[in-house]
Short mmCIF file of C-alpha atoms in Angstrom, two decimals:
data_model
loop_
_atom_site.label_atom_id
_atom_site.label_comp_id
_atom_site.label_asym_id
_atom_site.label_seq_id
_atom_site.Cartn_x
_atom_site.Cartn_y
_atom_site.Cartn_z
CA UNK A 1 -100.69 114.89 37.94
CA UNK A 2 -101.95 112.40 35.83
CA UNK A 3 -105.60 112.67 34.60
CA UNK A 4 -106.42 108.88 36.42
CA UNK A 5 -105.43 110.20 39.78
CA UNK A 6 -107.01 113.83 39.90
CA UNK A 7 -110.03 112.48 40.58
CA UNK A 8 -110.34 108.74 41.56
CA UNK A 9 -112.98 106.85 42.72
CA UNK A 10 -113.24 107.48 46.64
CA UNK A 11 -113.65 103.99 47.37
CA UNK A 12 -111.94 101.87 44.84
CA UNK A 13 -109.16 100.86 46.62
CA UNK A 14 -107.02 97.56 45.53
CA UNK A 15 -107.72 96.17 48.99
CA UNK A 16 -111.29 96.40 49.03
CA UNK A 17 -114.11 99.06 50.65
CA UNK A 18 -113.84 96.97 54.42
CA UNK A 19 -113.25 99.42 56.82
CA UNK A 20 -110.57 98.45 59.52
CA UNK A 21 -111.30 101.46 61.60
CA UNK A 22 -113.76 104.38 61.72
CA UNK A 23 -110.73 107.00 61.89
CA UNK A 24 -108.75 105.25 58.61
CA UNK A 25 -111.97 105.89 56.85
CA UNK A 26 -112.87 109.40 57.68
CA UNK A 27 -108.96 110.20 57.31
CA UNK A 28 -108.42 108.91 53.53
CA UNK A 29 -112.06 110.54 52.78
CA UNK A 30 -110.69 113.72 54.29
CA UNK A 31 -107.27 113.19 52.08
CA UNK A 32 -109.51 112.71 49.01
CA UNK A 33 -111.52 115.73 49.72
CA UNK A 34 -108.47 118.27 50.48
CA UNK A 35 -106.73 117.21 47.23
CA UNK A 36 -109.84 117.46 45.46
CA UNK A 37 -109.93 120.84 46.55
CA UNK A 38 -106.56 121.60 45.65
CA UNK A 39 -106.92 120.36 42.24
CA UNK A 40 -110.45 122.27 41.71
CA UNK A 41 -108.39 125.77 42.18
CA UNK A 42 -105.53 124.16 39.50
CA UNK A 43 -108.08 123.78 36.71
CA UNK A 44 -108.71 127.58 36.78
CA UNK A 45 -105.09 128.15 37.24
CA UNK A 46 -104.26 126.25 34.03
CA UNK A 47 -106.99 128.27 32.07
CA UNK A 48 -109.91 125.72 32.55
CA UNK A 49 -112.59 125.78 29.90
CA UNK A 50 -116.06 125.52 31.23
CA UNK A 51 -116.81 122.99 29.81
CA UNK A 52 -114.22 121.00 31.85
CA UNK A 53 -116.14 122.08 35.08
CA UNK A 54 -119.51 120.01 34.27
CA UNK A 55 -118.94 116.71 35.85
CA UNK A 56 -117.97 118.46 39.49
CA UNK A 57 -121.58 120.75 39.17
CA UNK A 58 -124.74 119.53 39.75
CA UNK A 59 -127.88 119.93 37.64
CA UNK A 60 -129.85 121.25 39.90
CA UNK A 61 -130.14 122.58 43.62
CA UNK A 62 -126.90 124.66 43.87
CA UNK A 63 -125.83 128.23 44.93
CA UNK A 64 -122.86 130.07 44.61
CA UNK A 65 -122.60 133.45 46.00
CA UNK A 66 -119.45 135.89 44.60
CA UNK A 67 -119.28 139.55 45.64
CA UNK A 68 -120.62 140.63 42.56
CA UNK A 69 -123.36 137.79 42.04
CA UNK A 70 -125.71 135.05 43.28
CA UNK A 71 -126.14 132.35 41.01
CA UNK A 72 -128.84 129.02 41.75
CA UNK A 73 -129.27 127.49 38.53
CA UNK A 74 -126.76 125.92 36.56
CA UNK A 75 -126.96 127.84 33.19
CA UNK A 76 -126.64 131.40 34.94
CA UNK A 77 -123.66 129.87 36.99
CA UNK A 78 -122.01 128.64 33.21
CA UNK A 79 -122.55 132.31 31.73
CA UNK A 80 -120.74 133.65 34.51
CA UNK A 81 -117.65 131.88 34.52
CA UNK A 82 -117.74 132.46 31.02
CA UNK A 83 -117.61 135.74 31.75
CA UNK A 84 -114.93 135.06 34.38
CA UNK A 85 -112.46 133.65 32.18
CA UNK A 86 -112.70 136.38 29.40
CA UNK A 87 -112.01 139.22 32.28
CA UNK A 88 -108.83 137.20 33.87
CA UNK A 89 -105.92 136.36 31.52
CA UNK A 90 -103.77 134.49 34.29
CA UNK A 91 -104.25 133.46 38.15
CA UNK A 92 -102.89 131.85 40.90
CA UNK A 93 -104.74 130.78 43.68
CA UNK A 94 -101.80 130.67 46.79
CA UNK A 95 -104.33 128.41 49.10
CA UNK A 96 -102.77 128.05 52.85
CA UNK A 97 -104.89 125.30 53.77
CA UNK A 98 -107.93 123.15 53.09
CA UNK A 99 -110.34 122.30 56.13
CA UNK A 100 -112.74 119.36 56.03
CA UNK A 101 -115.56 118.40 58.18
CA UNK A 102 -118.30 116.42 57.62
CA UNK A 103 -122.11 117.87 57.58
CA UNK A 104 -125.59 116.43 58.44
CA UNK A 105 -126.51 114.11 55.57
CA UNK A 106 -123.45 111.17 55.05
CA UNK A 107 -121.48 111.73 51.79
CA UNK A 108 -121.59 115.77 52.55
CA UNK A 109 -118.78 118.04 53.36
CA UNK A 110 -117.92 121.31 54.13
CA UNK A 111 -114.58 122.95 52.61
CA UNK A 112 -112.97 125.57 53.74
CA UNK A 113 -110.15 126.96 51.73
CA UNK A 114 -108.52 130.42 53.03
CA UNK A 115 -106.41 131.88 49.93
CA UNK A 116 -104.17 134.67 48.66
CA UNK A 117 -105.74 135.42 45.24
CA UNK A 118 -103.85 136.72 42.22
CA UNK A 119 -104.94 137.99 38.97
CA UNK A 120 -104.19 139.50 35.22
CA UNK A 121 -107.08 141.40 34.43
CA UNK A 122 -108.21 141.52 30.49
CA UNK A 123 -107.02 145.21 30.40
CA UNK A 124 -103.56 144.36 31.82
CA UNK A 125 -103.74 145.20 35.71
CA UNK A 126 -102.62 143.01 38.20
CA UNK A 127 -104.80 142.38 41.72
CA UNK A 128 -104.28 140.53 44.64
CA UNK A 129 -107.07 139.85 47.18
CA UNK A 130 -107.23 137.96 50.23
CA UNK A 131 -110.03 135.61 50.39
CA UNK A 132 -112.23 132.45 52.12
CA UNK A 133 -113.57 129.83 49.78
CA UNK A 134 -116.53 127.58 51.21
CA UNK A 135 -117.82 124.58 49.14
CA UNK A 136 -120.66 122.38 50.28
CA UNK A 137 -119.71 119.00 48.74
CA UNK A 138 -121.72 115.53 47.66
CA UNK A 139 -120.32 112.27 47.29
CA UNK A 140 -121.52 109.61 45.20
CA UNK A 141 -124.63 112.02 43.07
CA UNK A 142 -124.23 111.41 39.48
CA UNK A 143 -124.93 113.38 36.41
CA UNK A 144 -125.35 113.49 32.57
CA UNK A 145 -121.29 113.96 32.67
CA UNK A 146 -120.18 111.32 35.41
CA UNK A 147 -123.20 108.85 35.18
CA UNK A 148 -121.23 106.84 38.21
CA UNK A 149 -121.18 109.60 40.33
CA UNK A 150 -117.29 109.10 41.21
CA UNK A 151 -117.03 112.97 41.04
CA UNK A 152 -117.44 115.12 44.06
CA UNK A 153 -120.73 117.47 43.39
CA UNK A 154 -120.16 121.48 44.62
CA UNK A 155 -123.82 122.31 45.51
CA UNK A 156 -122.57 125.81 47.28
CA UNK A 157 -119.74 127.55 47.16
CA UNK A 158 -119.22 131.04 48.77
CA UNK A 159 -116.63 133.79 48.17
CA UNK A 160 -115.42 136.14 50.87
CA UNK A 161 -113.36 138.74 50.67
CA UNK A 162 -111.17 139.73 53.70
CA UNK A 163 -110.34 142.88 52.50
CA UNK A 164 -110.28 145.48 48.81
CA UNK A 165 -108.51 144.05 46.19
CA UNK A 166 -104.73 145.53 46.34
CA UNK A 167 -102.73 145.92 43.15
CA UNK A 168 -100.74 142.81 42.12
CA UNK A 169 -98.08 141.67 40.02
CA UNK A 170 -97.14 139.41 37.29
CA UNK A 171 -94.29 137.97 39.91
CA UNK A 172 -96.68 136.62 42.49
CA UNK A 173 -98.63 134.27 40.37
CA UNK A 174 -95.56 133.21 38.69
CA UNK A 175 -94.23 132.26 42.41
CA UNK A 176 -96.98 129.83 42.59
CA UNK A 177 -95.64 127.81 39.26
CA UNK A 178 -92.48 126.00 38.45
CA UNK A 179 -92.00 124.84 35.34
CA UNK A 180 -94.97 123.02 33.86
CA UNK A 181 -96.05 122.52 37.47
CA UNK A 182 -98.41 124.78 39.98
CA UNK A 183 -97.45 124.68 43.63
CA UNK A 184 -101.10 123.45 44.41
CA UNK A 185 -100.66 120.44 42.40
CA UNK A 186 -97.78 119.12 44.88
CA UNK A 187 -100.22 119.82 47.77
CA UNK A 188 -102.71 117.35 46.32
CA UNK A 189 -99.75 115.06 45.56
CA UNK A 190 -99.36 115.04 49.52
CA UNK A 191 -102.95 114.47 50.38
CA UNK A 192 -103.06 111.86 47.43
CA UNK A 193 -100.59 109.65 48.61
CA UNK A 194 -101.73 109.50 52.39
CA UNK A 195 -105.26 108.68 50.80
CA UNK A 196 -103.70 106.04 49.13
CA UNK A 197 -101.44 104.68 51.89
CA UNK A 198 -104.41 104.57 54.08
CA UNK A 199 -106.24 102.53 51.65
CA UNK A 200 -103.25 100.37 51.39
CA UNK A 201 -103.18 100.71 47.78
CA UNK A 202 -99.14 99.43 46.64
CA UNK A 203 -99.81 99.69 43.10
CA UNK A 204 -101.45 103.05 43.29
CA UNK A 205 -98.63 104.51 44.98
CA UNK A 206 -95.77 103.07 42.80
CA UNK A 207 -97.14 105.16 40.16
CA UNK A 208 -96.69 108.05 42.03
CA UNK A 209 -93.07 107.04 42.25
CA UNK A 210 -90.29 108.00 39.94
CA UNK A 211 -88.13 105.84 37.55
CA UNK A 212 -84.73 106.80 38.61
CA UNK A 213 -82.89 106.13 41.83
CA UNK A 214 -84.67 106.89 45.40
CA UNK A 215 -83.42 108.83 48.26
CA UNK A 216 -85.57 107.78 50.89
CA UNK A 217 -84.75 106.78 54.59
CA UNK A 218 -88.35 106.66 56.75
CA UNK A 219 -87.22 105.93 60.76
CA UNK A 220 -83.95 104.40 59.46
CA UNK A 221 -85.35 102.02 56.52
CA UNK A 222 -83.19 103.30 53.68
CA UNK A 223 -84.59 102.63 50.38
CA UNK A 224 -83.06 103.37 46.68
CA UNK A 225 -85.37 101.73 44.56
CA UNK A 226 -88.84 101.29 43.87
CA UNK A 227 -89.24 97.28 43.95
CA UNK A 228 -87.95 98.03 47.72
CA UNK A 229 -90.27 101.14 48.67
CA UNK A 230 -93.14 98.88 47.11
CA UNK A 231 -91.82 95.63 49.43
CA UNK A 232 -91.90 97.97 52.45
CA UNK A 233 -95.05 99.90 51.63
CA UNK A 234 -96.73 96.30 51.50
CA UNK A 235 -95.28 95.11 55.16
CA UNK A 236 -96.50 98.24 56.97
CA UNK A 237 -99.72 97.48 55.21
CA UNK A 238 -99.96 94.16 56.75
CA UNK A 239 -98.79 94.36 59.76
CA UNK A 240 -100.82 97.51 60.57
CA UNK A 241 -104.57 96.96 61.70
CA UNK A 242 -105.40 100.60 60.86
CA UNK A 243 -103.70 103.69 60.19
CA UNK A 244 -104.87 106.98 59.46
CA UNK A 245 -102.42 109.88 58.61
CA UNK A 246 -103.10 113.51 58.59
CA UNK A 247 -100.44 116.02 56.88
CA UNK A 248 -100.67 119.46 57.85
CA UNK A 249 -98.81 122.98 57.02
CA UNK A 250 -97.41 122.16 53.94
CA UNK A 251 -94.81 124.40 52.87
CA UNK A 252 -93.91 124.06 48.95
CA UNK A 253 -90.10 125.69 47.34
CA UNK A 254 -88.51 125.45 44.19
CA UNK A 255 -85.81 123.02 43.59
CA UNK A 256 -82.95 122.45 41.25
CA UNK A 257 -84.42 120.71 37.54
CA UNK A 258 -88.06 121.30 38.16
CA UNK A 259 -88.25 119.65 41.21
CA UNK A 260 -90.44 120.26 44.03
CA UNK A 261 -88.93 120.71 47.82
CA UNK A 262 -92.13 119.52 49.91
CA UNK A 263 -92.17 120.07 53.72
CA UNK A 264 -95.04 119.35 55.88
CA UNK A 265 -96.25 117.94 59.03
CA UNK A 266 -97.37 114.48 59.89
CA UNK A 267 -99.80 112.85 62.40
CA UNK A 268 -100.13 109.20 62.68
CA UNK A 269 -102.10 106.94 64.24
CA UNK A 270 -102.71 103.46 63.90
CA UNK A 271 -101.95 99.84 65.12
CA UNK A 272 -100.13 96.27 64.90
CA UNK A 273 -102.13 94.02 65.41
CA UNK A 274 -103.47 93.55 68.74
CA UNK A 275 -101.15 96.12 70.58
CA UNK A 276 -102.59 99.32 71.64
CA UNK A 277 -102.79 102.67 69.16
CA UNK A 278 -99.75 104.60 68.73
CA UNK A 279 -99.73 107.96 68.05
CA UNK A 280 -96.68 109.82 66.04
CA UNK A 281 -95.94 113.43 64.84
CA UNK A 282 -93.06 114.23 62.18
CA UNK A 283 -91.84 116.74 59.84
CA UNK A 284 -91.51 115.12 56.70
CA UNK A 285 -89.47 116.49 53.74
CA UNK A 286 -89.82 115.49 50.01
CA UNK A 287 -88.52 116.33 46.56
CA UNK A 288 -90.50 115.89 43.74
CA UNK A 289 -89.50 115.53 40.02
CA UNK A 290 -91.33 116.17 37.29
CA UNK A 291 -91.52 113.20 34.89
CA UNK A 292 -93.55 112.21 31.52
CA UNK A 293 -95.76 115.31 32.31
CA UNK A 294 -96.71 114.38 35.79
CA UNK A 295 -94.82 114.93 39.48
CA UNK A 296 -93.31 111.93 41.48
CA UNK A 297 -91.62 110.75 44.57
CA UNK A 298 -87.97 111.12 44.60
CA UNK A 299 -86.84 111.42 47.92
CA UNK A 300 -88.23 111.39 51.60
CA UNK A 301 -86.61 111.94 54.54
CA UNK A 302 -88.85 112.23 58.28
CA UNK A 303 -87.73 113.65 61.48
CA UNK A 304 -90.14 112.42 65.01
CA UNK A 305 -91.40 115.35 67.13
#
């Protein structure tokens, strides 16, 4: 994905930070947290320097606990993964889902991220290990490397391991690429774009949205082009009062050309205008086609439960 959209700014959204409903607001926070999270693993997946990781840590009052070490300060956390990267030549982290929920203090979350973990090792072996990943998250702290503070912060982040490590192979962490693309990336594309269609953000989402000719067809609206996904996009905007839109059990395959085959879950709920809530599950399938270095929306097709 495009550098501008790993990791906007939670609330700069084109239609303003009003609130239409408490629900729309935790949903697209929740959205912006999951694909945060599935983003975080990518960096390490794409062989992340450290470096890269500053603006997400903060500079002081943090802890995070591996099975081989404790770190609390900052520096001894940087000359670990240092250490980290040298010992592990490739990895995939196969996450199965990301779990949000909010904590005492507004602007903090806890993330829970259950995950098949799969490693080169410097000397050549291959390991796979089954494993939870907890992150205790800030929103809106700056530092010396995002002086806005439009990064999330990791203050804690714990490791557990469900069981030995068991040997690997080169062939499962390739499973979790195709192409130029990780598998994780078009899990955060999901969570992306529900962010953004909860923030009723047009523009945003047309750039998520490829050049050539749609395939699309949501609840009998069949749409080939992106001047007429945009027109729609707007109207269910307007019309709505709130939405919020939860996608769950996303299932990710390889397709012909690069493309992604996305299939996931959907829960809606939201309103026009005055009339009561409605409340909608679907199974939604996508494709998604690689593009100028980036994945976009091709085609999407939905089927009510």
């Amino acid at each position: 994905m495009a550098a501008s959209m790993l990791w906007p700014p939670l609330f700069n959204f084109a239609v303003g930070d009003a609130v239409k409903h408490p629900l729309q607001d935790a949903t697209r926070t929740a959205n912006y947290l999951k694909q945060f999270a599935y983003q975080w693993y990518c960096k390490f997946d794409r062989g992340t320097d450290v470096d890269a990781l500053l603006p997400y840590l903060p500079e002081t009052d943090l802890e995070f606990v591996y099975p081989q070490a404790t770190l609390k300060t900052l520096p001894d956390l940087l000359t670990y993964a240092r250490g980290t990267f040298r010992a592990i030549s490739r990895s995939a982290h196969c996450l199965r889902d990301v779990s949000v929920f909010p904590m005492g203090q507004p602007g903090t979350y806890e993330l829970l991220c259950p995950h098949e973990y799969h490693a080169k090792l410097e000397n050549g072996d291959y390991v796979t290990m089954q494993l939870v990943g907890r992150m205790h998250v800030r929103l809106g702290e700056a530092n010396a490397h995002d002086p806005m503070g439009q990064l999330p912060k990791i203050h804690g982040y714990k490791v557990l391991m469900l069981q030995p490590p068991l040997p690997g192979s080169a062939e499962r962490i390739d499973s979790e690429r195709h192409g130029s693309f990780l598998v994780n990336e078009a899990k955060a594309f999901v969570h992306e774009w529900f962010r953004l269609i909860d923030a009723g953000d047009a523009d945003a989402l047309m750039s998520m949205v490829g050049d050539g000719p749609l395939s699309i067809n949501i609840l009998g609206n069949s749409i080939d082009n992106a001047a007429a996904l945009k027109a729609f996009l707007i109207m269910q905007r307007d019309i709505q009062s709130y939405s919020s839109h939860v996608p769950m059990a996303i299932q990710v395959a390889r397709g012909e050309n690069g493309s992604f085959q996305v299939t996931f879950l959907l829960h809606f709920e939201g309103a026009i205008g005055t009339q009561p809530p409605m409340f909608l599950s679907n199974c939604t399938r996508w494709t998604l086609v690689p593009s100028d270095g980036v994945l976009k929306l091709a085609g999407y097709t939905l089927d009510l439960l």
